[in-house]
PDB file of C-alpha atoms and ligand atoms in Angstrom:
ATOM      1  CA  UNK A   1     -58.499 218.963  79.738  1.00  0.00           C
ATOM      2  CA  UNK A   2     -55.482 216.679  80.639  1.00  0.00           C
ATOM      3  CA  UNK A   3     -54.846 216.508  76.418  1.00  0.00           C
ATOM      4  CA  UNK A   4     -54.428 220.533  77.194  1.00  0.00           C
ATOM      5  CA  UNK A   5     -52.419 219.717  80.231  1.00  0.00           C
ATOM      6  CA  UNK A   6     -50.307 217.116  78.382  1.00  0.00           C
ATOM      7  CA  UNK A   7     -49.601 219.675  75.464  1.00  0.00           C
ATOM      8  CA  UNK A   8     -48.380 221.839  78.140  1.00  0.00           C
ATOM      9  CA  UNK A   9     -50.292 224.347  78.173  1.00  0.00           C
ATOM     10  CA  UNK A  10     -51.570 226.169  81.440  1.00  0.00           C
ATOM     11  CA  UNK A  11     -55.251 225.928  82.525  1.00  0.00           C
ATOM     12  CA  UNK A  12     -56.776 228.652  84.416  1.00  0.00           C
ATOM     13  CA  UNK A  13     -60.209 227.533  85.728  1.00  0.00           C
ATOM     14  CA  UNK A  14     -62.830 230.877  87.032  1.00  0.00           C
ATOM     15  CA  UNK A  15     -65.614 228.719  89.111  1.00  0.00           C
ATOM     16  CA  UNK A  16     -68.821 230.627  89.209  1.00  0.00           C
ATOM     17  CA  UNK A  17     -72.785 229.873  89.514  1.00  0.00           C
ATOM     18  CA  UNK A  18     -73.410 232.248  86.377  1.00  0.00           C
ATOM     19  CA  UNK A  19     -75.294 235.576  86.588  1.00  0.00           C
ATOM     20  CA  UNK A  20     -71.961 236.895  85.437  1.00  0.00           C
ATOM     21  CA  UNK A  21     -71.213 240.721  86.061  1.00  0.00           C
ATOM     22  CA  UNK A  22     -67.758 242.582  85.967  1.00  0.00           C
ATOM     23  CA  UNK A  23     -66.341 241.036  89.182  1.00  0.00           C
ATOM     24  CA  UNK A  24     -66.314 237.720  87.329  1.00  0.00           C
ATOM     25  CA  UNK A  25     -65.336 239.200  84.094  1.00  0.00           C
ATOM     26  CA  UNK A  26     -62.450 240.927  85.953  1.00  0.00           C
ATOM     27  CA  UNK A  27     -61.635 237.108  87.358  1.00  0.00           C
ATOM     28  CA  UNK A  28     -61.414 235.981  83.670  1.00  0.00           C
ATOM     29  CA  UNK A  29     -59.392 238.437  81.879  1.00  0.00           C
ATOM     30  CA  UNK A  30     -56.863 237.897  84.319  1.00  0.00           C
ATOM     31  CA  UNK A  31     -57.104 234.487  83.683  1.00  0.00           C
ATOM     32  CA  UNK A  32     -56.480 235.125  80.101  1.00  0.00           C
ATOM     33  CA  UNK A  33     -53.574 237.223  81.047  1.00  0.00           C
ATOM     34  CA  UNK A  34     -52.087 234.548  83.093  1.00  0.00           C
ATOM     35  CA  UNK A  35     -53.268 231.090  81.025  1.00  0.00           C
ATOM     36  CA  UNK A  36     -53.182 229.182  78.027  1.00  0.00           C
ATOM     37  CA  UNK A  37     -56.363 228.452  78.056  1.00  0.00           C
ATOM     38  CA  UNK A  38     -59.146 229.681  80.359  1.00  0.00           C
ATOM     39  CA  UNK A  39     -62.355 227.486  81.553  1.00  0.00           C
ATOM     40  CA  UNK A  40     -65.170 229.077  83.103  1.00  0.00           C
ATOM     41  CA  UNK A  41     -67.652 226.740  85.151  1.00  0.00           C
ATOM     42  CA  UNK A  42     -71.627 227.882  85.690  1.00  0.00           C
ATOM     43  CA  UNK A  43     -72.861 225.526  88.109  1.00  0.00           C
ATOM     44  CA  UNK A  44     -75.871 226.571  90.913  1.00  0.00           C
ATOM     45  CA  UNK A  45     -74.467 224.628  93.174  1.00  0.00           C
ATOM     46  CA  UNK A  46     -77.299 222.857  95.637  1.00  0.00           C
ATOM     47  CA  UNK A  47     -75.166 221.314  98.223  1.00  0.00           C
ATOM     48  CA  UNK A  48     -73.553 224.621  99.485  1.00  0.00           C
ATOM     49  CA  UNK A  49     -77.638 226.432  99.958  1.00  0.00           C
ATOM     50  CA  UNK A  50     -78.876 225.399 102.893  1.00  0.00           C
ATOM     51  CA  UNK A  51     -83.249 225.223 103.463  1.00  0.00           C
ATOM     52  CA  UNK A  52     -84.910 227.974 103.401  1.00  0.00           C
ATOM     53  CA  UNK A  53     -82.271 230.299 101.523  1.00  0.00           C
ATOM     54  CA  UNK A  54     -81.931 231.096  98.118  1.00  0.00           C
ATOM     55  CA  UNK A  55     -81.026 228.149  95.748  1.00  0.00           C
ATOM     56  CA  UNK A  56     -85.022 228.183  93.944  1.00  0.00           C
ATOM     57  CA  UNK A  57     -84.170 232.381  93.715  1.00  0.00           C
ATOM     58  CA  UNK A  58     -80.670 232.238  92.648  1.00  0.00           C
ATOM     59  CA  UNK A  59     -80.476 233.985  89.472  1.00  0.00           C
ATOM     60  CA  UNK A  60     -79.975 232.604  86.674  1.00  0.00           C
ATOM     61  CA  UNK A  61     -79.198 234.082  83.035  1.00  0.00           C
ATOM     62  CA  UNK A  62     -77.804 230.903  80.531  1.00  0.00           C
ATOM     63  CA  UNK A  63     -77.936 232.476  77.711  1.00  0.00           C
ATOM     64  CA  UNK A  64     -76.560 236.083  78.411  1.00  0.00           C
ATOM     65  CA  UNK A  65     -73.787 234.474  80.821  1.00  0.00           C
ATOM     66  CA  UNK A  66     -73.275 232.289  77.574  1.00  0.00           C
ATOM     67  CA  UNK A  67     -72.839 235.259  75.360  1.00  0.00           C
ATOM     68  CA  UNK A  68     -70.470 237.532  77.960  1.00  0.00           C
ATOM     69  CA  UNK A  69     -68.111 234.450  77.752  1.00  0.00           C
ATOM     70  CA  UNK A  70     -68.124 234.669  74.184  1.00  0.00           C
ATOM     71  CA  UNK A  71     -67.364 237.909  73.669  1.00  0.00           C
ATOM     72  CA  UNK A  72     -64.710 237.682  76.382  1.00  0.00           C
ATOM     73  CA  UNK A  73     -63.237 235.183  74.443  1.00  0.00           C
ATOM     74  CA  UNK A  74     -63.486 232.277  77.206  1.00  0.00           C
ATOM     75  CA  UNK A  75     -61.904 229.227  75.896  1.00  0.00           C
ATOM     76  CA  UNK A  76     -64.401 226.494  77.376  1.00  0.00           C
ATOM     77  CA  UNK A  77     -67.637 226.914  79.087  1.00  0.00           C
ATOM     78  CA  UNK A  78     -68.452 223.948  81.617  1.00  0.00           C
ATOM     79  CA  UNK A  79     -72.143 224.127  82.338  1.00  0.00           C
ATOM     80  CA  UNK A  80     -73.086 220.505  84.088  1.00  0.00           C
ATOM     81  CA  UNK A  81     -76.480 219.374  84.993  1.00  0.00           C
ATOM     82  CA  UNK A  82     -76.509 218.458  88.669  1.00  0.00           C
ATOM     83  CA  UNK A  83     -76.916 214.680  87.449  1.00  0.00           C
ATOM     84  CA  UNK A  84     -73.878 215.167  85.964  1.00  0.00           C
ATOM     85  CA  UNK A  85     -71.583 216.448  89.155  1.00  0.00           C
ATOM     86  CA  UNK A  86     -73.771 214.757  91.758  1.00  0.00           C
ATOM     87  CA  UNK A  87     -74.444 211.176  90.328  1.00  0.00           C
ATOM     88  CA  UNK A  88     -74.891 209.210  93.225  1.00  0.00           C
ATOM     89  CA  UNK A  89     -75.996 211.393  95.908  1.00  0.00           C
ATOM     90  CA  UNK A  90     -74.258 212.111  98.274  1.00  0.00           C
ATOM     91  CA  UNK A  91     -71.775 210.244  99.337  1.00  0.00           C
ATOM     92  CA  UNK A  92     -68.539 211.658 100.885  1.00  0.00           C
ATOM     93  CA  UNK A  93     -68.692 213.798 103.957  1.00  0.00           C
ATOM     94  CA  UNK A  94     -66.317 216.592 104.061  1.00  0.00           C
ATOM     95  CA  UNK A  95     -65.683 217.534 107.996  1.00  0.00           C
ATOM     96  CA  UNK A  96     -63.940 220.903 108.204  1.00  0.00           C
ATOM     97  CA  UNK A  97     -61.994 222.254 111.125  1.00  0.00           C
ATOM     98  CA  UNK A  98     -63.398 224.445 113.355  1.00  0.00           C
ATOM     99  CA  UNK A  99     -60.936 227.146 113.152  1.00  0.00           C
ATOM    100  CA  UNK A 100     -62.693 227.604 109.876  1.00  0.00           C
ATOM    101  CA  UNK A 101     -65.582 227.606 110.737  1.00  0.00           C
ATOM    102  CA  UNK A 102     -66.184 229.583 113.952  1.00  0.00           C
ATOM    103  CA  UNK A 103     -66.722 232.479 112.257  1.00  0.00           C
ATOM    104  CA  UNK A 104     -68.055 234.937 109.535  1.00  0.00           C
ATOM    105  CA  UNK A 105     -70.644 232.952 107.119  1.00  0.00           C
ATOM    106  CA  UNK A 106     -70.072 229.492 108.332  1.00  0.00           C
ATOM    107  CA  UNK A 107     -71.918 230.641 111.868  1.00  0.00           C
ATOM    108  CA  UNK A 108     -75.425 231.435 110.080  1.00  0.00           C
ATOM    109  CA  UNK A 109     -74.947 228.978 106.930  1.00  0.00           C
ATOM    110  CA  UNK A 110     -74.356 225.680 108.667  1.00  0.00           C
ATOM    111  CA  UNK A 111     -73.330 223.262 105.813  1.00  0.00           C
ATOM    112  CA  UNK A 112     -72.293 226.029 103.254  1.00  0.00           C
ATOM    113  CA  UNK A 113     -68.974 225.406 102.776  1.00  0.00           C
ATOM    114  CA  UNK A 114     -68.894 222.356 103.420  1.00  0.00           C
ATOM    115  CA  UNK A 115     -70.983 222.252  99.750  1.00  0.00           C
ATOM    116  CA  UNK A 116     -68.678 224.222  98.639  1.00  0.00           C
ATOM    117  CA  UNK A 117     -65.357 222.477  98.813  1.00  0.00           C
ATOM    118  CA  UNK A 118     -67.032 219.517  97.804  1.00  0.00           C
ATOM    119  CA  UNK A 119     -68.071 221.041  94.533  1.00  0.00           C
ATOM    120  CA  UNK A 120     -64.678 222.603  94.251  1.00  0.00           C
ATOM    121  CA  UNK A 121     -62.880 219.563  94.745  1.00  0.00           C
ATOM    122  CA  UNK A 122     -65.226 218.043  91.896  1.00  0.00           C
ATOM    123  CA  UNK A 123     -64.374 221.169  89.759  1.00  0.00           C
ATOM    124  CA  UNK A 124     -60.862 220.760  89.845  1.00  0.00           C
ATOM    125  CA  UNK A 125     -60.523 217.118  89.554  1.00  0.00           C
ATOM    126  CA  UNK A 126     -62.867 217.340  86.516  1.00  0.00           C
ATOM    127  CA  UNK A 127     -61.040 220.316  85.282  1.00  0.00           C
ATOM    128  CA  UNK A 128     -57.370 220.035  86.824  1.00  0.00           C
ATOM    129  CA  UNK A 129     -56.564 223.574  86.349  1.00  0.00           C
ATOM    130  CA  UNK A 130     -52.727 224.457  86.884  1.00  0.00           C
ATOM    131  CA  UNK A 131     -54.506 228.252  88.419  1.00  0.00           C
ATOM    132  CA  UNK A 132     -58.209 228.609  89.753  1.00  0.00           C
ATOM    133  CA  UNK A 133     -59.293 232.721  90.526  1.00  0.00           C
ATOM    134  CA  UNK A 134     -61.612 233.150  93.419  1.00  0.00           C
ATOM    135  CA  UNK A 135     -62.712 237.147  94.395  1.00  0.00           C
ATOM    136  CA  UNK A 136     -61.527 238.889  97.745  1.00  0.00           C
ATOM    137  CA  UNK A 137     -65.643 239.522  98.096  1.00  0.00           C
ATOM    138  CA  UNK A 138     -66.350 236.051  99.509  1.00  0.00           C
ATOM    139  CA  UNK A 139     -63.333 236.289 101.494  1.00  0.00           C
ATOM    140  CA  UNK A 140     -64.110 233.338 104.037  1.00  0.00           C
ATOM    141  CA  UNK A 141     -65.009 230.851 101.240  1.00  0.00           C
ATOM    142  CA  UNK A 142     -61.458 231.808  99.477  1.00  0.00           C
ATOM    143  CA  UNK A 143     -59.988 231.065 102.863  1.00  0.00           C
ATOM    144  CA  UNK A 144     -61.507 227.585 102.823  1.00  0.00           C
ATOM    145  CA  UNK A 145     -60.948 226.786  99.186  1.00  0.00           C
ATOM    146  CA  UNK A 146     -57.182 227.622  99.977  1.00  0.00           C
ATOM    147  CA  UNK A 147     -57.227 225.637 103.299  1.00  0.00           C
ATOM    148  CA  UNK A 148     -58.851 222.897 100.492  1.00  0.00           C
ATOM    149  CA  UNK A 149     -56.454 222.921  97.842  1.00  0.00           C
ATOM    150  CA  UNK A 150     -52.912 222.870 100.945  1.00  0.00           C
ATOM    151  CA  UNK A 151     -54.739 220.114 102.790  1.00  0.00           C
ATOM    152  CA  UNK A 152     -55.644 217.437  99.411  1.00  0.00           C
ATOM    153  CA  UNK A 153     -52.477 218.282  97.400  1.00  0.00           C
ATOM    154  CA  UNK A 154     -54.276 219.574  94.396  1.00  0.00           C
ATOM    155  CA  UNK A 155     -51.366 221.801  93.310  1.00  0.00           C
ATOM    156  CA  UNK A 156     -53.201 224.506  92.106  1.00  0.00           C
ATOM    157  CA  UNK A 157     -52.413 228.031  92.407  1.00  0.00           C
ATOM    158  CA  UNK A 158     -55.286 229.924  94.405  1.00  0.00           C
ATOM    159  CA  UNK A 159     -55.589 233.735  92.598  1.00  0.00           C
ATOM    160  CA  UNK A 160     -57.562 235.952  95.028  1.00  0.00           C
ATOM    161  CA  UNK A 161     -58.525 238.523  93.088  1.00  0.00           C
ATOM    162  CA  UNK A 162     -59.767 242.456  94.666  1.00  0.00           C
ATOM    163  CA  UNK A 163     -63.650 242.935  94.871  1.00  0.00           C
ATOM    164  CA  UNK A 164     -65.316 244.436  91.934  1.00  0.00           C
ATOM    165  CA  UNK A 165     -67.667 247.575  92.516  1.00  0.00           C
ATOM    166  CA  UNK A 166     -69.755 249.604  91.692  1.00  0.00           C
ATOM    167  CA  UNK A 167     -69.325 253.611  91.573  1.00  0.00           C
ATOM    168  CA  UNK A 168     -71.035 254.379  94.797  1.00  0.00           C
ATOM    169  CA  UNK A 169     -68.960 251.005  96.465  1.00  0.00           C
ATOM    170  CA  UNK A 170     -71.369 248.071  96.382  1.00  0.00           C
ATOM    171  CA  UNK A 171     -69.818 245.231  95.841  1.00  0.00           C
ATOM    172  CA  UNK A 172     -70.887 243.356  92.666  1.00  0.00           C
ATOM    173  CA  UNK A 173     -72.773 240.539  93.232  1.00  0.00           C
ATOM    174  CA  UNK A 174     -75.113 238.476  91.518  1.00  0.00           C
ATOM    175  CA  UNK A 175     -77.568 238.620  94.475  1.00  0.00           C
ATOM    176  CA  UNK A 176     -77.812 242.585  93.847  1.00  0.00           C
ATOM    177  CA  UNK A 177     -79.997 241.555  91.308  1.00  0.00           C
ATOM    178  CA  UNK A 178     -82.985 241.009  94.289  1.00  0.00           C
ATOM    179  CA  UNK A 179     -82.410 244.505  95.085  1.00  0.00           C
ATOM    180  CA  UNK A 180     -85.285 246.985  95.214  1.00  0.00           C
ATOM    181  CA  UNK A 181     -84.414 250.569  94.183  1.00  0.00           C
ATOM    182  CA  UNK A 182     -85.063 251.512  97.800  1.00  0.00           C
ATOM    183  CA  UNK A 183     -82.904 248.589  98.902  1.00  0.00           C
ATOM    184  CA  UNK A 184     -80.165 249.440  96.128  1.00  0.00           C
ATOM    185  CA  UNK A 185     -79.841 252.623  98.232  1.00  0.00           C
ATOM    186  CA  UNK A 186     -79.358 251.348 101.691  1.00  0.00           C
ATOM    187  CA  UNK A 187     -76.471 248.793  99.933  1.00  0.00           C
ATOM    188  CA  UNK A 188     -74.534 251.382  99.406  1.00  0.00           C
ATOM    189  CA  UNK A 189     -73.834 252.346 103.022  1.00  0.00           C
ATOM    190  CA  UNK A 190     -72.288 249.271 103.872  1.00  0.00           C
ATOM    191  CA  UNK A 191     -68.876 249.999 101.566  1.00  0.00           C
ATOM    192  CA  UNK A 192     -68.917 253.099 103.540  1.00  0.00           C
ATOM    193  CA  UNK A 193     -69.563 251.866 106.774  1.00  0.00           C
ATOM    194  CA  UNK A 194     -66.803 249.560 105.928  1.00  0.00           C
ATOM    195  CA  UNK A 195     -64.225 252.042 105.114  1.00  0.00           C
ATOM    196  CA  UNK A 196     -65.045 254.219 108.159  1.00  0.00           C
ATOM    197  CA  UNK A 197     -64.804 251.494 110.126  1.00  0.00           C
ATOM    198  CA  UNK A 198     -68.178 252.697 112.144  1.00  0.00           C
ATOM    199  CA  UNK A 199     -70.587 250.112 112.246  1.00  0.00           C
ATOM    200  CA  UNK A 200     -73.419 252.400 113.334  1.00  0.00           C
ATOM    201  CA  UNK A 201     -73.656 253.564 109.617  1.00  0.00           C
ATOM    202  CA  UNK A 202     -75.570 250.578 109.284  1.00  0.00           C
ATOM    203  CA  UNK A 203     -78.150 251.224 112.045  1.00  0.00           C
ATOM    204  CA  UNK A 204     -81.941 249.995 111.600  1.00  0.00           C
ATOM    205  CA  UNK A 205     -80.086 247.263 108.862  1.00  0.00           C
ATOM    206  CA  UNK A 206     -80.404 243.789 109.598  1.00  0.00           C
ATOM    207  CA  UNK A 207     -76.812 242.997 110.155  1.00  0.00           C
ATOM    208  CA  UNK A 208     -76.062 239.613 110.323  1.00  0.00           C
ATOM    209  CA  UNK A 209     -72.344 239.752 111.483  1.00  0.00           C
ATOM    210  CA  UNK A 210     -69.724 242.816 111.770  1.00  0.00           C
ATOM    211  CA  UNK A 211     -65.890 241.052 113.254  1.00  0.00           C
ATOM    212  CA  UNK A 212     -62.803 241.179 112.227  1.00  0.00           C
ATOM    213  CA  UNK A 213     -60.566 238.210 110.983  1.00  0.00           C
ATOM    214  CA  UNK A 214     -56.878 238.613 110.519  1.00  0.00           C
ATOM    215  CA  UNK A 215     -56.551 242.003 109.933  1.00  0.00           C
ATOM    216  CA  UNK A 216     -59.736 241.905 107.802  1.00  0.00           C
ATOM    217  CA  UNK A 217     -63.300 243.436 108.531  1.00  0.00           C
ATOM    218  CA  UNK A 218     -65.924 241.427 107.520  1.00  0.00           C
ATOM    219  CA  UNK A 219     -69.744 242.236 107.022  1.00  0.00           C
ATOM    220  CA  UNK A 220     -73.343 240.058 106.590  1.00  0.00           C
ATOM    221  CA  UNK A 221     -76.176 242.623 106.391  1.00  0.00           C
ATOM    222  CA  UNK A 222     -79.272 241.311 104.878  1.00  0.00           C
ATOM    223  CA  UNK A 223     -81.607 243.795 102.892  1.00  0.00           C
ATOM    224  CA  UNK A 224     -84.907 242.674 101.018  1.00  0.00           C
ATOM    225  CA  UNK A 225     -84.241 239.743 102.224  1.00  0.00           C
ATOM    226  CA  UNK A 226     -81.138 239.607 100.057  1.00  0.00           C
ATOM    227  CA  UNK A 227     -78.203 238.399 101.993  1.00  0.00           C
ATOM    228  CA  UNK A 228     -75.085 240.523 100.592  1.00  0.00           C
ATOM    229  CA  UNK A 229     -71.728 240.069 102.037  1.00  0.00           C
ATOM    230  CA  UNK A 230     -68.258 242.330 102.161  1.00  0.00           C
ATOM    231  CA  UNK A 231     -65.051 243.135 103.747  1.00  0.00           C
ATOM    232  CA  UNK A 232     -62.123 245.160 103.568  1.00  0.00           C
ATOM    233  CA  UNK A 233     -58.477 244.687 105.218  1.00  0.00           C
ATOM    234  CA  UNK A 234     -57.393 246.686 107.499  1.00  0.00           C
TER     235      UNK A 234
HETATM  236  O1  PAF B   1     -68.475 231.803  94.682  1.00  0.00           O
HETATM  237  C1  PAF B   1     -69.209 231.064  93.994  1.00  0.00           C
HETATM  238  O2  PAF B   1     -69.758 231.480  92.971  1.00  0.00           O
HETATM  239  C2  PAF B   1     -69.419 229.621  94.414  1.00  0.00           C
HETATM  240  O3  PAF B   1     -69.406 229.502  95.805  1.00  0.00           O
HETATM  241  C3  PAF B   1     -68.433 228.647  93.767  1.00  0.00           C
HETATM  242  C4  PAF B   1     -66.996 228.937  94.157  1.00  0.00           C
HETATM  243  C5  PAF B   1     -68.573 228.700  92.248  1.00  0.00           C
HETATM  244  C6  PAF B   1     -68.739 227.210  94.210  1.00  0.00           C
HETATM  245  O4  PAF B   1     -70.046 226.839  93.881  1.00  0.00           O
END
């Protein structure tokens, strides 16, 4: 990438763990409105599950991710084996603060994002993209990533991009996948619960977390065992 760089061109990098749907397609073609050249990333990343959740469940779809980013007309596809990111094991800690921490996902995934900005940080200094594009859906993560990117100088710009859904509001996610039809149907009250601001929508769900962050309502509910996540500002 730094030949691309050199030719001055702009890099936009979209960072995802494949099982692509229109949230992430809607990240890259505003990459491609916005780059040079556009570099998606599939990567299931292991350090940022913790034991016990999903990372063996994940989905996982190579070759029709592989064909969407064809067809979308995705400049590079970087799709390393985790020998290749994590050679050595692990090695450096990240410690984040606690004022990121202290709430939202970081409470029930201890060590998530933590795995997260350290595969970020890989991804960028592998890819050094001049823009990255991260969704409003994981809204704590694109906190972090931004807290990430100030903190280590990596002079990219951070492109939070609005949350993807479907017709009746669920936000897309690759985890919808693990959906049954019955559990499809309770999804679908927690966009409206959400917009009416009423929390008791949700009632007999197992909701994980329901607090508000700067203006910003943020939800955890988990159903089928599928843990889906949302918010909405306020
Ligand atoms: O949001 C995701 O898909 C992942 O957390 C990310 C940013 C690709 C890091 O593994």
């Amino acid at each position: 990438m730094s030949l691309t760089r050199e030719q001055g061109k702009t890099i936009g990098l979209v960072p995802t763990m494949g099982a692509l749907h229109e949230g992430h397609l809607s990240l890259i073609a505003k990459a491609k409105n916005e780059c040079d050249v556009v570099v998606v990333s599939i990567f299931v990343n292991p350090t940022q599950f913790g034991a016990g959740e999903d990372f063996d469940r994940y989905p996982r779809d190579f070759e029709k991710d592989r064909l969407l980013l064809e067809r979308s007309e995705v400049d590079y596809l970087f799709y390393p084996s985790t020998e290749e990111i994590y050679p050595v094991g692990e090695m450096i800690e990240f410690k984040l603060p606690s004022d990121l921490l202290d709430w939202g996902c970081a409470k029930s995934r201890p060590g998530h994002f933590e795995g997260v900005v350290r595969v970020c940080a890989k991804l960028f200094n592998i890819i050094t993209p001049h823009k990255v594009y991260f969704g409003q859906k994981d809204y704590q993560q694109a906190v972090i990533v931004k807290s990430l990117i100030s903190d280590l100088d990596f002079g990219i710009e951070m492109k939070i991009c609005p949350t993807v859904r479907e017709v009746d509001g669920l936000a897309m996610s690759s985890r919808n996948r693990g959906l049954s039809r019955e559990g499809r149907e309770k999804a679908k009250m927690i966009y409206k619960a959400l917009q009416a601001r009423d929390s008791s929508i949700l009632d007999g769900l197992d909701v994980e977390y329901w607090e508000e962050r700067d203006g910003v309502l943020l939800i955890a509910v988990k159903i089928d065992g599928v843990r889906l996540i949302d918010n909405i500002v306020l």
